[in-house]
Coordinates of C-alpha atoms in Angstrom, one line a residue:
Chain A
M180 CA -88.6 2.3 17.0
I181 CA -87.0 2.0 14.0
P182 CA -83.8 0.0 14.7
H183 CA -80.2 1.1 14.2
T184 CA -79.3 -1.0 11.2
S185 CA -81.9 1.5 8.9
K186 CA -80.4 3.8 9.5
K187 CA -77.8 3.3 5.8
H188 CA -78.1 7.1 4.5
A189 CA -75.9 10.2 4.9
L190 CA -76.4 13.2 4.2
A191 CA -72.8 14.0 1.8
L192 CA -71.7 17.5 1.4
D193 CA -68.7 18.9 -1.3
F194 CA -67.6 22.3 -1.1
G195 CA -66.2 22.7 -4.6
G196 CA -64.7 26.1 -5.0
T197 CA -67.0 26.4 -8.3
K198 CA -70.1 24.5 -7.8
L199 CA -71.2 22.7 -4.5
A200 CA -73.1 19.6 -4.5
A201 CA -75.5 17.9 -1.4
G202 CA -77.1 14.5 -2.1
V203 CA -78.8 12.0 0.9
V204 CA -76.2 8.7 -0.2
N205 CA -77.4 4.4 0.9
I206 CA -74.2 4.2 2.1
E207 CA -74.2 0.6 1.4
T208 CA -75.4 0.9 -2.7
G209 CA -74.0 3.9 -3.5
E210 CA -77.7 5.9 -4.5
I211 CA -78.2 9.6 -4.3
S212 CA -82.0 9.7 -3.5
A213 CA -82.0 13.8 -3.7
L214 CA -79.0 15.2 -5.3
V215 CA -78.6 20.1 -4.6
R216 CA -76.7 21.6 -6.1
K217 CA -75.5 25.8 -6.7
S218 CA -72.8 27.9 -7.5
T219 CA -70.1 28.2 -4.9
P220 CA -70.7 31.9 -4.3
A221 CA -67.1 32.5 -3.9
E222 CA -67.6 35.8 -4.1
Q223 CA -69.5 36.7 -1.3
G224 CA -66.5 34.5 1.2
A225 CA -66.9 31.6 3.1
Q226 CA -69.5 32.3 5.4
A227 CA -72.5 32.8 2.3
T228 CA -71.1 30.2 0.6
L229 CA -71.5 27.9 4.9
Q230 CA -75.7 29.2 4.7
T231 CA -76.0 28.2 1.2
M232 CA -74.5 24.6 1.6
L233 CA -76.6 24.4 5.1
A234 CA -79.7 25.9 2.9
A235 CA -78.7 23.3 -0.4
G236 CA -78.7 20.2 2.3
Q237 CA -82.1 21.1 3.8
E238 CA -83.2 20.5 0.4
A239 CA -81.3 17.3 0.0
V240 CA -82.7 16.0 3.1
K241 CA -86.4 17.3 2.7
R242 CA -86.1 16.1 -1.3
S243 CA -84.9 12.6 -0.1
G244 CA -88.4 11.7 2.4
L245 CA -85.4 9.4 4.2
E246 CA -85.3 12.4 7.3
S247 CA -85.2 9.5 10.3
Q248 CA -82.8 7.4 8.5
I249 CA -79.5 9.5 7.7
L250 CA -77.1 8.6 10.2
R251 CA -74.6 11.0 9.9
V252 CA -73.5 14.1 7.2
G253 CA -70.5 13.6 5.5
V254 CA -68.1 16.8 4.6
S255 CA -66.1 16.9 1.6
F256 CA -63.9 20.3 1.6
G257 CA -61.4 21.9 -1.4
G258 CA -58.8 22.3 0.4
P259 CA -56.6 21.1 3.3
V260 CA -57.9 20.8 6.6
S261 CA -57.4 19.9 10.2
K262 CA -55.6 16.9 11.4
D263 CA -58.3 15.6 13.4
R264 CA -60.4 16.6 10.6
T265 CA -62.7 19.1 12.4
T266 CA -61.2 22.3 10.7
V267 CA -60.6 24.1 7.3
L268 CA -57.0 25.2 6.8
H269 CA -57.7 26.6 3.8
S270 CA -59.5 27.7 1.0
H271 CA -57.7 28.8 -3.0
H272 CA -60.8 29.8 -4.1
V273 CA -62.7 31.5 -1.5
A274 CA -61.9 34.0 1.1
D275 CA -61.8 33.8 5.5
W276 CA -62.9 30.2 5.8
D277 CA -59.2 29.5 7.5
G278 CA -59.7 28.1 10.7
I279 CA -63.4 27.5 10.9
R280 CA -64.7 25.0 12.6
L281 CA -66.5 23.1 10.1
T282 CA -67.9 20.2 11.0
D283 CA -69.0 21.0 14.7
Q284 CA -71.6 24.6 12.9
I285 CA -72.8 21.2 9.9
S286 CA -73.5 18.9 13.6
Q287 CA -75.4 21.3 14.9
V288 CA -77.6 22.8 11.9
F289 CA -78.6 19.4 11.4
G290 CA -78.4 17.6 15.1
I291 CA -76.4 14.4 14.2
P292 CA -72.6 13.7 13.9
A293 CA -70.1 15.3 11.0
Y294 CA -67.3 14.5 9.3
M295 CA -64.9 15.6 6.8
D296 CA -62.0 15.0 4.8
N297 CA -60.5 17.4 2.0
D298 CA -62.0 16.9 -1.5
A299 CA -59.4 14.3 -2.9
N300 CA -59.6 12.1 0.2
A301 CA -62.8 11.3 0.2
A302 CA -63.1 11.1 -3.8
A303 CA -60.2 8.2 -3.3
L304 CA -63.1 6.7 -1.0
G305 CA -66.2 6.7 -3.6
E306 CA -63.8 5.2 -6.3
W307 CA -62.6 2.7 -4.5
H308 CA -65.8 1.3 -2.5
F309 CA -68.3 2.6 -5.4
G310 CA -65.9 2.6 -8.3
A311 CA -63.3 2.5 -10.3
G312 CA -60.7 1.4 -7.6
K313 CA -63.5 -1.7 -5.6
G314 CA -61.2 -4.2 -4.6
A315 CA -57.8 -2.5 -4.7
E316 CA -55.2 -2.8 -2.1
N317 CA -53.3 -0.3 -2.7
M318 CA -54.5 2.6 -5.0
V319 CA -53.7 5.5 -6.1
Y320 CA -56.3 8.2 -6.9
I321 CA -55.3 11.3 -8.9
Q322 CA -57.9 14.1 -10.4
V323 CA -57.2 16.4 -12.1
S324 CA -59.6 19.8 -12.9
T325 CA -59.0 23.4 -12.0
G326 CA -56.7 22.2 -9.3
V327 CA -54.9 18.8 -8.9
G328 CA -54.2 16.7 -5.9
A329 CA -54.5 12.8 -4.6
G330 CA -56.0 10.5 -2.0
L331 CA -53.6 7.4 -0.9
I332 CA -55.3 4.4 -0.2
L333 CA -52.8 2.3 1.6
N334 CA -52.6 -1.7 2.8
G335 CA -56.5 -0.9 2.8
Q336 CA -56.5 2.0 4.1
L337 CA -57.2 5.8 3.4
F338 CA -53.3 7.6 4.3
R339 CA -53.1 10.9 5.6
G340 CA -49.7 11.2 6.4
S341 CA -49.2 14.0 9.3
A342 CA -52.6 15.4 7.4
L343 CA -51.2 16.4 4.5
A344 CA -50.6 13.6 2.2
G345 CA -51.0 13.0 -1.1
E346 CA -50.5 16.9 -2.2
F347 CA -49.3 15.2 -6.2
G348 CA -50.3 18.7 -7.7
H349 CA -47.7 19.8 -5.8
I350 CA -44.6 17.5 -6.5
I351 CA -42.6 19.1 -8.9
V352 CA -41.9 17.6 -12.0
Q353 CA -39.8 20.1 -14.5
P354 CA -37.6 22.0 -12.2
G355 CA -37.6 26.3 -14.2
G356 CA -40.8 24.7 -15.6
P357 CA -44.1 27.5 -15.0
R358 CA -45.4 29.5 -11.5
C359 CA -47.7 27.5 -9.8
A360 CA -50.0 29.1 -7.5
C361 CA -48.0 27.4 -4.8
G362 CA -45.4 30.1 -5.8
R363 CA -42.8 27.5 -6.6
F364 CA -41.8 26.0 -10.5
G365 CA -42.6 23.3 -12.7
C366 CA -45.3 20.9 -9.9
V367 CA -47.3 18.8 -11.7
E368 CA -50.6 21.7 -11.2
S369 CA -48.9 24.2 -12.8
L370 CA -48.6 21.8 -16.3
C371 CA -51.7 20.3 -16.5
S372 CA -54.9 21.6 -13.9
G373 CA -57.8 23.3 -15.8
W374 CA -56.1 26.5 -14.7
A375 CA -53.1 26.3 -16.4
L376 CA -54.4 24.7 -19.5
A377 CA -56.1 28.1 -19.5
R378 CA -53.6 29.3 -19.0
D379 CA -51.7 29.1 -21.8
G380 CA -55.0 28.4 -23.7
K381 CA -54.8 32.6 -24.0
A382 CA -50.8 32.7 -24.0
A383 CA -51.2 30.5 -27.1
L384 CA -53.7 33.4 -28.8
R385 CA -52.3 36.4 -28.5
E386 CA -49.7 33.6 -31.1
A387 CA -52.0 31.7 -32.9
P388 CA -52.6 32.3 -36.4
L389 CA -55.6 34.3 -37.4
H390 CA -57.2 31.8 -38.4
S391 CA -56.8 28.2 -36.4
P392 CA -59.3 26.5 -34.5
L393 CA -58.2 27.5 -31.2
R394 CA -59.0 31.4 -32.4
E395 CA -62.1 30.4 -33.8
L396 CA -63.5 28.3 -31.1
C397 CA -63.5 31.5 -28.8
A398 CA -64.4 33.4 -31.4
G399 CA -60.8 35.5 -31.0
D400 CA -62.4 36.3 -26.8
L401 CA -59.0 35.3 -24.0
D402 CA -61.9 34.7 -21.8
Q403 CA -64.0 32.4 -23.3
I404 CA -61.1 29.7 -23.2
S405 CA -61.3 27.2 -20.8
A406 CA -59.7 23.6 -20.7
K407 CA -62.6 22.3 -22.3
T408 CA -61.1 24.9 -25.8
V409 CA -57.8 23.8 -25.9
I410 CA -58.5 20.2 -25.9
E411 CA -61.5 20.5 -27.9
A412 CA -59.0 23.0 -29.9
C413 CA -56.4 19.5 -30.3
R414 CA -59.2 17.8 -31.1
R415 CA -59.9 19.8 -34.4
G416 CA -55.9 19.5 -34.8
D417 CA -54.9 23.5 -33.9
A418 CA -50.7 22.8 -33.4
Q419 CA -50.9 25.2 -30.0
A420 CA -53.6 23.5 -28.5
E421 CA -51.3 19.9 -29.0
A422 CA -47.7 21.1 -27.8
I423 CA -49.8 22.9 -24.8
L424 CA -51.7 19.4 -24.0
Q425 CA -48.3 17.6 -25.0
R426 CA -46.2 19.3 -22.6
A427 CA -49.1 19.4 -20.1
F428 CA -49.5 15.3 -19.9
T429 CA -46.0 14.9 -20.5
G430 CA -45.7 16.2 -16.8
L431 CA -49.1 14.5 -15.6
A432 CA -46.9 11.2 -16.3
I433 CA -43.7 12.1 -15.2
G434 CA -45.6 12.5 -11.6
I435 CA -47.7 9.4 -12.4
A436 CA -43.9 7.6 -12.8
N437 CA -42.2 9.7 -9.4
V438 CA -46.3 7.8 -8.1
V439 CA -45.5 4.7 -9.1
S440 CA -42.2 4.2 -8.0
L441 CA -43.2 5.8 -4.5
F442 CA -46.3 3.8 -4.1
D443 CA -45.7 0.6 -6.7
P444 CA -49.8 0.7 -6.7
D445 CA -52.2 -2.2 -7.9
T446 CA -54.5 0.5 -9.2
L447 CA -54.4 3.7 -10.5
V448 CA -57.6 5.7 -11.1
L449 CA -57.5 9.5 -12.5
G450 CA -60.4 11.2 -12.2
G451 CA -61.4 15.1 -12.7
G452 CA -62.7 17.3 -15.3
V453 CA -59.6 17.2 -17.2
T454 CA -59.6 13.6 -17.9
R455 CA -63.0 13.1 -18.7
A456 CA -61.1 13.9 -22.5
Q457 CA -60.1 10.6 -22.7
D458 CA -59.1 10.3 -25.4
V459 CA -57.4 13.5 -25.9
L460 CA -55.2 12.7 -22.3
L461 CA -54.6 8.9 -23.8
R462 CA -53.6 10.4 -27.2
F463 CA -50.4 12.2 -24.7
L464 CA -50.2 10.1 -21.6
E465 CA -49.8 7.1 -22.9
P466 CA -46.8 7.5 -25.8
A467 CA -45.8 9.6 -22.1
L468 CA -45.5 6.9 -20.0
Q469 CA -43.9 4.5 -22.1
E470 CA -40.9 7.1 -21.7
Y471 CA -41.2 7.5 -18.3
L472 CA -42.4 4.6 -16.1
H473 CA -40.1 2.7 -14.8
P474 CA -38.9 -0.7 -16.4
L475 CA -39.6 -2.9 -13.8
S476 CA -43.0 -0.7 -13.1
K477 CA -44.8 -1.6 -16.7
G478 CA -47.3 -4.2 -16.3
R479 CA -47.2 -3.8 -12.0
F480 CA -50.5 -1.6 -11.6
V481 CA -53.3 -0.6 -13.4
L482 CA -54.0 2.2 -15.2
K483 CA -58.3 3.5 -15.0
F484 CA -60.5 6.4 -15.6
S485 CA -63.3 7.1 -12.1
E486 CA -66.7 5.4 -12.6
L487 CA -68.9 7.7 -10.9
N488 CA -69.1 10.3 -13.1
G489 CA -68.2 13.3 -11.4
M490 CA -70.3 11.6 -8.2
E491 CA -67.4 10.6 -6.8
T492 CA -66.2 13.3 -3.9
L493 CA -70.1 13.0 -2.6
L494 CA -70.2 9.4 -2.9
G495 CA -66.5 9.8 -0.9
A496 CA -67.8 11.8 1.8
A497 CA -70.8 10.1 2.4
L498 CA -68.8 7.2 4.1
L499 CA -66.2 9.6 6.1
A500 CA -66.7 8.9 9.7
Chain B
M10 CA -35.1 -26.3 29.7
I11 CA -34.1 -22.3 28.4
P12 CA -37.8 -20.7 28.5
H13 CA -38.8 -19.3 25.1
T14 CA -39.0 -15.5 25.7
S15 CA -34.8 -16.1 26.6
K16 CA -34.6 -16.1 23.0
K17 CA -34.0 -12.8 22.0
H18 CA -31.1 -12.1 19.9
A19 CA -30.7 -13.2 15.1
L20 CA -28.2 -13.9 13.4
A21 CA -28.2 -10.7 11.0
L22 CA -27.3 -11.1 7.2
D23 CA -26.5 -8.6 4.7
F24 CA -25.7 -8.8 1.7
G25 CA -24.5 -5.6 -0.1
G26 CA -23.5 -5.2 -3.5
T27 CA -19.4 -4.4 -2.7
K28 CA -19.6 -6.0 1.0
L29 CA -20.9 -8.4 3.1
A30 CA -22.1 -8.2 7.2
A31 CA -23.1 -11.0 9.4
G32 CA -23.8 -10.2 13.2
V33 CA -26.0 -11.7 16.6
V34 CA -27.7 -8.9 17.8
N35 CA -29.5 -8.6 21.0
I36 CA -33.4 -7.5 19.1
E37 CA -34.4 -5.8 22.2
T38 CA -31.5 -3.4 22.7
G39 CA -29.8 -3.7 19.2
E40 CA -26.2 -4.3 20.6
I41 CA -24.0 -6.8 18.0
S42 CA -22.3 -9.2 19.9
A43 CA -20.5 -10.5 16.8
L44 CA -20.1 -8.3 13.1
V45 CA -18.3 -10.9 10.6
R46 CA -17.9 -8.3 7.4
K47 CA -16.1 -9.6 3.9
S48 CA -16.1 -8.5 0.6
T49 CA -18.7 -9.6 -1.7
P50 CA -17.2 -11.3 -4.0
A51 CA -19.2 -10.0 -6.7
E52 CA -17.0 -11.4 -10.1
Q53 CA -17.8 -14.7 -9.1
G54 CA -21.5 -15.0 -8.9
A55 CA -24.7 -16.0 -6.7
Q56 CA -23.4 -18.9 -5.4
A57 CA -20.2 -17.7 -4.4
T58 CA -21.1 -14.9 -2.2
L59 CA -23.8 -17.2 -0.6
Q60 CA -21.4 -19.0 0.1
T61 CA -19.2 -15.9 1.2
M62 CA -21.4 -15.2 3.6
L63 CA -23.2 -19.1 5.1
A64 CA -19.7 -18.8 5.7
A65 CA -19.2 -15.6 7.8
G66 CA -22.8 -16.1 9.8
Q67 CA -21.3 -19.2 11.0
E68 CA -18.2 -17.9 12.4
A69 CA -20.9 -14.9 14.0
V70 CA -22.6 -17.1 15.7
K71 CA -19.6 -19.1 16.5
R72 CA -17.7 -16.3 18.5
S73 CA -21.3 -14.6 19.7
G74 CA -21.5 -17.7 22.5
L75 CA -25.6 -17.0 21.5
E76 CA -25.9 -20.0 19.8
S77 CA -28.9 -21.3 21.8
Q78 CA -30.3 -17.7 22.0
I79 CA -30.9 -17.5 18.4
L80 CA -34.9 -17.5 17.5
R81 CA -34.1 -16.6 13.3
V82 CA -32.1 -15.8 11.2
G83 CA -32.7 -11.8 9.3
V84 CA -31.9 -11.2 5.8
S85 CA -30.7 -7.6 4.0
F86 CA -30.6 -8.2 0.4
G87 CA -29.2 -5.3 -1.5
G88 CA -32.3 -5.4 -4.0
P89 CA -35.6 -6.6 -5.1
V90 CA -36.8 -9.2 -3.3
S91 CA -40.7 -10.6 -4.2
K92 CA -43.7 -9.3 -3.1
D93 CA -43.3 -13.1 -0.1
R94 CA -39.8 -11.8 0.4
T95 CA -38.5 -15.4 -0.1
T96 CA -36.8 -14.8 -3.1
V97 CA -34.5 -13.2 -4.5
L98 CA -35.9 -10.3 -7.9
H99 CA -32.6 -9.5 -9.8
S100 CA -29.0 -7.5 -8.1
H101 CA -27.6 -5.2 -10.1
H102 CA -24.2 -5.9 -8.7
V103 CA -24.0 -9.7 -8.6
A104 CA -24.7 -11.9 -11.4
D105 CA -27.0 -14.7 -11.6
W106 CA -29.3 -13.8 -8.4
D107 CA -32.5 -13.6 -10.2
G108 CA -34.5 -16.2 -8.4
I109 CA -32.6 -17.6 -5.9
R110 CA -35.1 -18.8 -2.8
L111 CA -32.7 -17.4 -0.1
T112 CA -35.3 -17.6 2.8
D113 CA -35.5 -21.3 1.8
Q114 CA -31.5 -21.8 1.8
I115 CA -30.2 -19.9 4.8
S116 CA -33.2 -21.2 7.3
Q117 CA -31.8 -25.3 6.0
V118 CA -28.5 -24.5 6.6
F119 CA -29.6 -22.9 10.0
G120 CA -31.9 -24.6 10.9
I121 CA -33.9 -21.7 12.2
P122 CA -37.0 -19.5 10.2
A123 CA -35.2 -17.0 8.1
Y124 CA -37.0 -13.6 7.1
M125 CA -35.8 -11.3 4.7
D126 CA -36.8 -7.7 2.8
N127 CA -34.6 -5.1 0.3
D128 CA -31.5 -3.0 2.0
A129 CA -33.5 0.0 2.7
N130 CA -36.7 -0.9 3.8
A131 CA -34.0 -3.6 6.7
A132 CA -32.2 0.1 7.1
A133 CA -35.8 2.1 8.1
L134 CA -36.5 -0.4 10.0
G135 CA -33.4 -0.3 12.0
E136 CA -33.2 3.1 12.1
W137 CA -36.7 3.6 13.1
H138 CA -36.7 1.1 16.4
F139 CA -33.0 1.7 17.6
G140 CA -31.9 5.3 15.2
A141 CA -32.8 8.3 14.3
G142 CA -36.5 8.0 13.8
K143 CA -37.4 6.2 17.3
G144 CA -41.6 7.1 17.8
A145 CA -41.6 8.3 14.4
E146 CA -45.5 7.4 13.0
N147 CA -44.6 8.7 9.5
M148 CA -41.0 8.5 8.1
V149 CA -39.0 8.1 5.7
Y150 CA -35.5 6.8 5.5
I151 CA -33.6 8.1 2.6
Q152 CA -30.6 5.9 1.6
V153 CA -28.1 7.5 -0.5
S154 CA -24.9 5.1 -0.4
T155 CA -23.2 3.8 -4.6
G156 CA -27.5 3.6 -5.0
V157 CA -30.6 5.9 -3.9
G158 CA -33.1 3.9 -2.1
A159 CA -36.4 4.7 1.0
G160 CA -38.0 2.9 3.2
L161 CA -41.3 4.1 4.4
I162 CA -42.7 3.8 7.9
L163 CA -46.0 5.0 7.7
N164 CA -48.9 4.4 10.2
G165 CA -46.3 2.8 12.1
Q166 CA -45.6 -0.1 10.1
L167 CA -43.3 -0.1 6.8
F168 CA -45.0 0.2 3.3
R169 CA -44.2 -1.7 0.8
G170 CA -46.8 -1.8 -1.6
S171 CA -46.7 -5.0 -4.2
A172 CA -43.7 -5.3 -3.0
L173 CA -41.5 -2.6 -5.0
A174 CA -42.4 0.7 -2.9
G175 CA -40.0 3.2 -1.9
E176 CA -38.4 3.5 -5.4
F177 CA -37.3 6.8 -4.7
G178 CA -34.0 6.6 -6.2
H179 CA -35.9 6.2 -9.4
I180 CA -38.1 9.2 -8.9
I181 CA -37.7 11.2 -12.2
V182 CA -36.7 15.2 -10.6
Q183 CA -34.6 16.0 -13.9
P184 CA -36.6 15.5 -17.2
G185 CA -33.6 14.9 -19.9
G186 CA -30.7 15.3 -16.9
P187 CA -28.6 12.3 -17.2
R188 CA -28.7 8.1 -17.9
C189 CA -29.7 6.6 -14.6
A190 CA -28.7 2.5 -14.3
C191 CA -32.7 2.3 -15.2
G192 CA -32.4 3.6 -18.4
R193 CA -34.2 5.9 -18.2
F194 CA -32.4 10.3 -17.9
G195 CA -32.6 12.4 -14.5
C196 CA -33.6 10.3 -11.5
V197 CA -32.6 11.5 -8.0
E198 CA -29.8 8.3 -7.6
S199 CA -28.4 9.5 -11.6
L200 CA -27.7 12.9 -10.0
C201 CA -26.7 12.3 -6.1
S202 CA -26.2 8.4 -5.5
G203 CA -22.3 7.2 -5.5
W204 CA -21.7 6.2 -8.8
A205 CA -23.5 9.5 -10.1
L206 CA -21.1 11.6 -8.1
A207 CA -17.6 9.5 -9.5
R208 CA -19.0 9.7 -12.6
D209 CA -19.0 13.2 -12.6
G210 CA -16.2 13.5 -10.7
K211 CA -14.4 11.5 -13.9
A212 CA -15.8 13.8 -16.7
A213 CA -14.7 17.1 -14.2
L214 CA -11.3 15.3 -14.3
R215 CA -10.9 15.7 -18.3
E216 CA -11.6 19.6 -18.4
A217 CA -9.6 20.5 -15.0
P218 CA -7.4 23.1 -14.7
L219 CA -3.8 21.8 -14.0
H220 CA -3.1 22.5 -10.1
S221 CA -6.8 21.7 -8.9
P222 CA -7.6 20.1 -5.8
L223 CA -9.8 17.2 -7.4
R224 CA -6.6 16.8 -9.3
E225 CA -4.4 16.9 -6.5
L226 CA -6.0 14.6 -4.5
C227 CA -6.4 11.3 -7.2
A228 CA -3.0 12.4 -8.5
G229 CA -3.9 12.8 -12.0
D230 CA -5.3 9.2 -11.6
L231 CA -9.7 8.9 -13.4
D232 CA -9.5 5.7 -11.6
Q233 CA -8.8 6.8 -7.5
I234 CA -11.7 9.1 -8.4
S235 CA -14.6 8.2 -6.0
A236 CA -17.3 9.8 -4.5
K237 CA -15.3 10.3 -1.3
T238 CA -12.7 12.5 -4.0
V239 CA -15.3 14.6 -5.2
I240 CA -16.5 15.5 -1.7
E241 CA -13.3 15.8 -0.2
A242 CA -12.1 18.4 -3.2
C243 CA -15.3 20.6 -2.4
R244 CA -13.8 20.7 0.8
R245 CA -11.1 22.2 -0.9
G246 CA -12.7 25.4 -2.6
D247 CA -13.0 22.5 -5.7
A248 CA -14.7 24.7 -7.9
Q249 CA -15.8 22.1 -10.8
A250 CA -16.7 19.9 -7.2
E251 CA -19.0 22.3 -5.5
A252 CA -20.7 22.5 -9.4
I253 CA -21.4 18.7 -9.3
L254 CA -22.2 18.6 -5.7
Q255 CA -24.9 21.7 -6.0
R256 CA -26.2 19.7 -9.0
A257 CA -26.6 16.6 -6.8
F258 CA -27.8 17.6 -3.6
T259 CA -30.6 20.3 -5.8
G260 CA -31.7 16.7 -7.1
L261 CA -32.0 15.2 -3.8
A262 CA -33.6 18.4 -2.3
I263 CA -36.0 18.7 -5.7
G264 CA -37.0 14.5 -4.3
I265 CA -36.9 15.0 -1.2
A266 CA -39.7 18.3 -1.6
N267 CA -42.0 15.4 -3.7
V268 CA -41.9 13.3 -1.0
V269 CA -42.3 15.6 1.5
S270 CA -45.4 16.3 -0.2
L271 CA -46.6 13.1 -1.2
F272 CA -46.8 11.2 2.5
D273 CA -46.5 14.1 5.1
P274 CA -44.1 12.2 6.7
D275 CA -42.7 13.7 10.6
T276 CA -39.4 12.8 9.6
L277 CA -36.9 11.9 7.1
V278 CA -33.3 10.5 7.9
L279 CA -31.4 10.4 5.9
G280 CA -28.4 8.3 6.0
G281 CA -25.9 6.4 3.2
G282 CA -22.3 6.5 2.7
V283 CA -22.9 10.3 1.1
T284 CA -24.6 11.6 3.5
R285 CA -21.6 10.9 6.0
A286 CA -20.5 13.9 4.5
Q287 CA -22.5 15.7 6.5
D288 CA -21.1 19.4 5.9
V289 CA -20.7 19.4 2.5
L290 CA -24.7 17.4 2.1
L291 CA -25.9 20.3 4.1
R292 CA -24.5 23.4 2.0
F293 CA -26.3 23.3 -0.8
L294 CA -29.3 20.7 0.6
E295 CA -30.6 23.3 3.3
P296 CA -30.9 26.7 0.5
A297 CA -32.2 23.9 -2.5
L298 CA -35.1 22.7 0.7
Q299 CA -36.1 25.9 1.2
E300 CA -36.4 26.9 -2.4
Y301 CA -38.2 23.2 -3.2
L302 CA -40.2 22.9 -0.4
H303 CA -43.5 23.6 -0.6
P304 CA -44.5 26.1 1.1
L305 CA -46.4 24.4 3.9
S306 CA -44.3 21.4 4.2
K307 CA -41.7 23.5 6.0
G308 CA -41.6 23.1 9.7
R309 CA -44.1 20.2 9.6
F310 CA -41.1 17.0 9.9
V311 CA -37.9 16.7 11.2
L312 CA -35.2 16.3 9.1
K313 CA -32.5 13.9 11.0
F314 CA -29.0 12.2 10.1
S315 CA -28.3 7.9 10.4
E316 CA -27.2 7.2 14.4
L317 CA -26.4 4.1 13.7
N318 CA -23.1 4.2 12.1
G319 CA -24.1 2.0 9.1
M320 CA -25.0 -0.5 11.2
E321 CA -29.0 0.4 10.9
T322 CA -29.1 -2.1 7.6
L323 CA -27.8 -5.1 10.1
L324 CA -29.8 -3.9 12.8
G325 CA -33.2 -3.5 10.9
A326 CA -32.4 -7.4 9.3
A327 CA -32.2 -8.9 12.5
L328 CA -36.0 -7.5 13.6
L329 CA -37.6 -9.3 9.8
A330 CA -39.9 -12.0 11.2

C-alpha cells in the first residue's frame, strides 16, 4: 500500500488562447516532470481543444512515470470561470466554451478530482508559492500578455470577490482612449496588451517612413507585426514604436498606481510575455511610476518580475485544490 | 459584581477635520446613548484638538450614565494611521498630528483599552454591521465628503493591505485632469470631493452670467460657495453647476467601475456628505455607470446609500477592537 503522503504530484493543465500545456508537477518543489505543449486548435472550437488537451495530459502522465503519485488535476483556464469553479463562463479566443463543466469532464477521464481557476489567479498562486512572490502577505500579480489580467493574494490567500475579481486589464485609465475588446475605451488592456501593441504597430506601419526599423523588421508586411516587432523596433530606435510603448506603459503605470493605492500590497509581480522585454518596459514604466504613484505609495512595495519563465500558470494550476 | 457580559458599550470618538464627535454606543444594537459634538479647533493644532475631544468623551460618558458598562474606547481618525493602529501618521487638516500615539493617550485618560482606525475603515465597519452593508461578504464603502476615501470588507473582514489600503480618492481616473491635494492630477478626489466642487463652483462664479442660480445662491460672494451651493444651483437648473457635477460624478463613476472590476463586490455603499444629495448624484452617476461599468459587472452588485445618517463613522469606531 502506498501511503497517502507519497502522493505529492498534480497533473496541471493550462488552457491558453493560443497554447495548451500539460505537465506533472511536484507540488512541494515545483519541479515539472513532463511537459507537453500543443497549439490551441482555436478555430475548431471548444471540444477539439478539450480533446487535444486530454491527449496532452495523458501523454504527460505516461511520460512522467508518476501516475500512482498524482493526487489531483489542476486546471488553468484562459477566461472567466464560475463562482464554484467547475464551469467555464467564456473564452474570448475559442468558440463554444460557455457553460462547459470542465472539471467534471477532466475528473472523469483521469479518475481523480479536478480543480480549476482562471489563468491570472493560477499564475498568481504559482508566483506566490514558487517564484517572485514567495513570503508576500499582500501581493498583486499582473499579467501582460495577449490580454491583461491580475491575481490578488490578500491577507495570505487568493482573493476572488464574488468570482470575477482581479480584472485589472479592464480598469479604465484613459477615458476616451482606444477601444477595448470589452467594448469600452481606455482600459489598461486597450493600451498595453499584446493585441493592443500589435494593433498600434500595424497602424503605425501605414504611416511609417520608407526606411524605419519597424518597416524593416516586418519587411513591410502588416501581418508580420506583433507586440514583439514593436518592442524590437523600439530597441532599434524607431520613433513610432517608442511613441506606442510610451503610451502603452504609461497606461500600465497608471493602472499600477491605482492598484497600489487600493490594495497597499507589499509585493507587485509583473508577468506575461510583454513583460519579458524588461529593458524596454522599464525604460518607460519607471519614469511613469515616478509620475503617477501616490507620494505615500513610493517605497512601500517591491516591484518584481516573474521568476518562473512562463511556467507560473502551470505551476499555479498544480496548487489548485 | 457586574458580569463581564454586561459590558456591551464602547465610547466612540470620531476625529474629523472640521468636526469632533463622541458618544457611548451599545455595540450589539448600535444605539448611541449620548452624543457630544464640537468643532475641531483646527487652527490650534493637534494638542488642542485632543483636549477638546477628551473633554467631549468625558462628557459623553457622564451623560450616558453607563460608565461601568464601557469596555473600550474606539477611535476614528480622519487621516492615515500606523500599521499597528496606535499612532497617527498624518492629518491633512490639523497641524502637528504626525507621530502622536493616540491610543496610548486615550487609554490612559479613560482607564480602558483604546483601538483606532482611519475614518473610512471605521465608517465601512459601521455600515457593514448596522447599515446598508449588513450581510455583505465583499463590500466596498465609498465616502465622498470633504475628501474621498474607501473602506474594504473582503471575505467578511476589513482589509487594510500593509496599512494604507482603500485610497479610492487617489486612484487616477482622468490623467491630466485637475490638480489633487496629493500633488498629482485627475484623482477621483480632485473631481468629486467637497473641496473639488467648491473649487469648481468658485471658478465658475468668476465667469457666471449676471443672473444665474449659482450667483444668486451665494449673493455673488465667492466665500459663500461650497459643494452644497453647487448642488443646489444644479437643482435650480444652473448650466455651470450641471457641467461641474457632470464631470465630477463621471469621475466617480469611472472610479466605481474600476473598483468593481478589481474587487467584484456584492455590495457597494456610498456615504459622506456629497452623497446625501441622492437626486442630483444619481442623475449623473447612473448614466455614467451604464457607460463605464464593464459589461460583465452590470447586475453583479447592489449600489446602496449609507443608512446611518452620518453616524456610520462613530458607530464603526465603537466596533474597533
